[in-house]
Amino acid sequence: FLLYAFLFFSGRLTEETTALDEIFSSGQPPDDNAKDTKKAQGIVYPYPAPDGATPIMKPAFGAHRLHADAVFALAEGHDLQTFIPFVESLKSTEFTGDLVLGISAMDQLKPGVEQYLKSHDDDGINVVAYTSTWICHDGQGKIVQGANSGIRPCKLVGMFADEKKGGVIKDPREARPVATARYDLYWCWSLNYSKHSWIMLIDSRDTYFQLHPFVTVQRESNPKRPDGLLYLFEENAEVSRIKDSSYNRRWLNGAYGKEKVKSFSNKAIICSGSTMG
């Protein structure tokens, strides 16, 4: 269910999505020790992965727990003062699931961040951190360092490899803002969880938790049920709609074109930074 949202927000919904049900048929992540695991489980990875591809992203530290609930967030470039209210407020709700974060390269982390994130092994919350390599460009197409808060167009390096031939498979798509491309990361991380785990995608810079994110959700009692629930969250339509927000409209225009966006410009804004299912 989450993958449909990932593909929607990334602006790529292709013919390969007809195989999406197979992705979740097992609820199991790929097994590094079995070459034929993906085929045996019936997993078919969506565009842009060609046949024979498998995700190769591994955590920089921490380990996923298959049946845990999880909160996903991209937090590259944050300093310690930004991490603390996000993590501590989540911990204060008695959340004991996985907190999966995309962070800066280990040698580029701000002072104290690595030590802080690794300090939660014994206090209930399980932190899993990934570092990603992005090739980013400025407005003139020049390669530059950093995603500029997710705005610069970038390509993700090292997400897929060829199972049989070895070697990293290049992403054939055009460079996209990291704020959009992050949903590829979320999809990849989600492969490490049961199909009945609850997962929240949330912005990390401006989020403060007041309640356990999954305390009121429905729990599936039928282990064979193939579908699920997906929650999207509207912003206050009385204050602002898509037509009133140049910021949100710019993202949609870039993904779908102005003419298509006009057809729903009077709708409420649905925040892509807050999704749960």
CSV table of C-alpha atoms in Angstrom, one decimal, residues 59-63 80 83 87-88 91 99 101 103-107 109 112-131:
chain,number,residue,atom,x,y,z
A,59,PRO,CA,22.2,0.7,7.1
A,60,ALA,CA,25.3,2.7,8.2
A,61,PHE,CA,24.3,1.5,11.7
A,62,GLY,CA,21.4,-0.2,13.4
A,63,ALA,CA,19.3,-3.1,12.2
A,80,LEU,CA,22.1,18.0,16.9
A,83,PHE,CA,17.5,15.9,16.0
A,87,VAL,CA,13.8,12.0,18.6
A,88,GLU,CA,13.1,12.8,22.2
A,91,LYS,CA,10.7,8.6,22.6
A,99,LEU,CA,13.2,5.0,13.8
A,101,LEU,CA,16.7,7.9,9.2
A,103,ILE,CA,21.5,11.0,7.4
A,104,SER,CA,24.6,12.7,6.0
A,105,ALA,CA,27.7,10.8,5.2
A,106,MET,CA,29.4,9.7,8.4
A,107,ASP,CA,32.4,12.0,7.9
A,109,LEU,CA,27.7,14.6,10.3
A,112,GLY,CA,27.5,15.1,18.4
A,113,VAL,CA,24.9,13.7,15.9
A,114,GLU,CA,26.5,10.2,15.5
A,115,GLN,CA,27.0,9.7,19.2
A,116,TYR,CA,23.5,10.9,20.0
A,117,LEU,CA,21.8,8.6,17.5
A,118,LYS,CA,23.8,5.6,18.6
A,119,SER,CA,23.0,6.3,22.3
A,120,HIS,CA,19.4,4.9,22.1
A,121,ASP,CA,20.2,1.1,22.0
A,122,ASP,CA,18.8,0.5,25.5
A,123,ASP,CA,16.1,3.1,25.9
A,124,GLY,CA,13.3,1.5,23.9
A,125,ILE,CA,13.7,3.2,20.5
A,126,ASN,CA,15.6,1.4,17.8
A,127,VAL,CA,17.5,3.8,15.5
A,128,VAL,CA,18.5,2.6,12.0
A,129,ALA,CA,20.5,5.1,10.0
A,130,TYR,CA,21.3,5.1,6.3
A,131,THR,CA,23.8,7.3,4.4
